[in-house]
């Protein structure tokens, strides 16, 4: 049944970090509503689609998005109204043409992406399906294994931890309910261990995990391992890193920060390799700078006990993923559709990964929202595991509840078995 777009309207709202973001409503001629918004990250790759902001110092410190909102209401909406809401590729292609820039900087990637997601949700509503069933095209059979960002790196008053996220993943859980409990239980136990180690309660970091207690990643992993052991989960929980190394990379000297000193890529690769031989790692994300192609190629040869993943390195861009595949530089990528700017482009990148045996790991952004579309993508695409964030703050808890609710509502649904994907 054809259903045409009747109205499109955008507005400014705020994300979980109180930064302005674009939200778009798409309403069809038969009254179905689709709503989409554009979260943004803390670690942002230089090749991501543009987040168009107003740069007005008198409003939200320059972060307001009225220009992007106006672009939806005055340019995108008139062009799309009357189009069949189910023609996602045609709609996304028209927005790309309307923008006319490689990074969607004319209309704003946040304007285009929010509209793209709103169209997708409206199409699912017209089909009288959940969004994840609409994406899957069939009944779902599994929900992905969640991961938990428990310790956050960054610059603190007394130390700098260059690795951005220390993540645990309950790959040995029997079902989604146990997986969620394992992550939460370990997170809670870790607070006690960090309190004992520091002599005070650990700080809450900007991404809602605990602030790093040490500039040495090995120390952090040992403390997390202690929490896992005390909870009785040894052999059932693996580690992951989001290194976000571009954030700490010095492009002039081509040096990385590690344990308080500057090192070259060879030293960083050797350190990461040592950690993977000592601890069980499911994946390591963005180990190197987003332009260090040769370094990634070498790392992929050297580090064999984990999956090397690109986030800022790939930015959900099929051309970059294809180049990395041809160079044999990684094992997969982080799927963040707002990085590339439309759902069509994101799904094309996913399709390339699937066809070539690469992992696709859906992830929210630091500036997240309740009801993030990446959860529908994760379930609809039937991926093995995802990045969830720390088990603290409403929009992150919402993702866990989404997985449990979805599993309960789908007859015969179970937790994905990711053991074939592990390299340790």
PDB file of C-alpha atoms in Angstrom, residues 20 33 62 66 83 99 161 188 193 198 209 213 227 254 266 268 273 283 296 303 331 391-392 397:
ATOM      1  CA  UNK A  20      21.033  20.799  21.162  1.00  0.00           C
ATOM      2  CA  UNK A  33       4.097   9.312  12.349  1.00  0.00           C
ATOM      3  CA  UNK A  62      27.426  28.018  20.087  1.00  0.00           C
ATOM      4  CA  UNK A  66      18.458  26.312  14.271  1.00  0.00           C
ATOM      5  CA  UNK A  83       6.963  11.015  -2.042  1.00  0.00           C
ATOM      6  CA  UNK A  99      22.939  18.958  -0.082  1.00  0.00           C
ATOM      7  CA  UNK A 161      44.381   7.600  30.511  1.00  0.00           C
ATOM      8  CA  UNK A 188      28.461  -2.435  40.992  1.00  0.00           C
ATOM      9  CA  UNK A 193      37.098  -2.494  44.343  1.00  0.00           C
ATOM     10  CA  UNK A 198      41.777   4.645  45.523  1.00  0.00           C
ATOM     11  CA  UNK A 209      31.475   4.843  33.740  1.00  0.00           C
ATOM     12  CA  UNK A 213      42.026   4.956  38.394  1.00  0.00           C
ATOM     13  CA  UNK A 227      35.400  -7.534  40.078  1.00  0.00           C
ATOM     14  CA  UNK A 254      53.276  10.972  14.832  1.00  0.00           C
ATOM     15  CA  UNK A 266      54.945   0.008  16.812  1.00  0.00           C
ATOM     16  CA  UNK A 268      51.417   0.941  20.911  1.00  0.00           C
ATOM     17  CA  UNK A 273      49.234  -7.256  21.688  1.00  0.00           C
ATOM     18  CA  UNK A 283      37.530  -6.509  20.206  1.00  0.00           C
ATOM     19  CA  UNK A 296      46.311  -0.651  11.042  1.00  0.00           C
ATOM     20  CA  UNK A 303      47.436  -8.827  16.949  1.00  0.00           C
ATOM     21  CA  UNK A 331      38.003  -7.291  11.234  1.00  0.00           C
ATOM     22  CA  UNK A 391      24.700   0.791  32.995  1.00  0.00           C
ATOM     23  CA  UNK A 392      23.872   4.227  34.325  1.00  0.00           C
ATOM     24  CA  UNK A 397      19.348   1.703  30.640  1.00  0.00           C
TER      25      UNK A 397
END
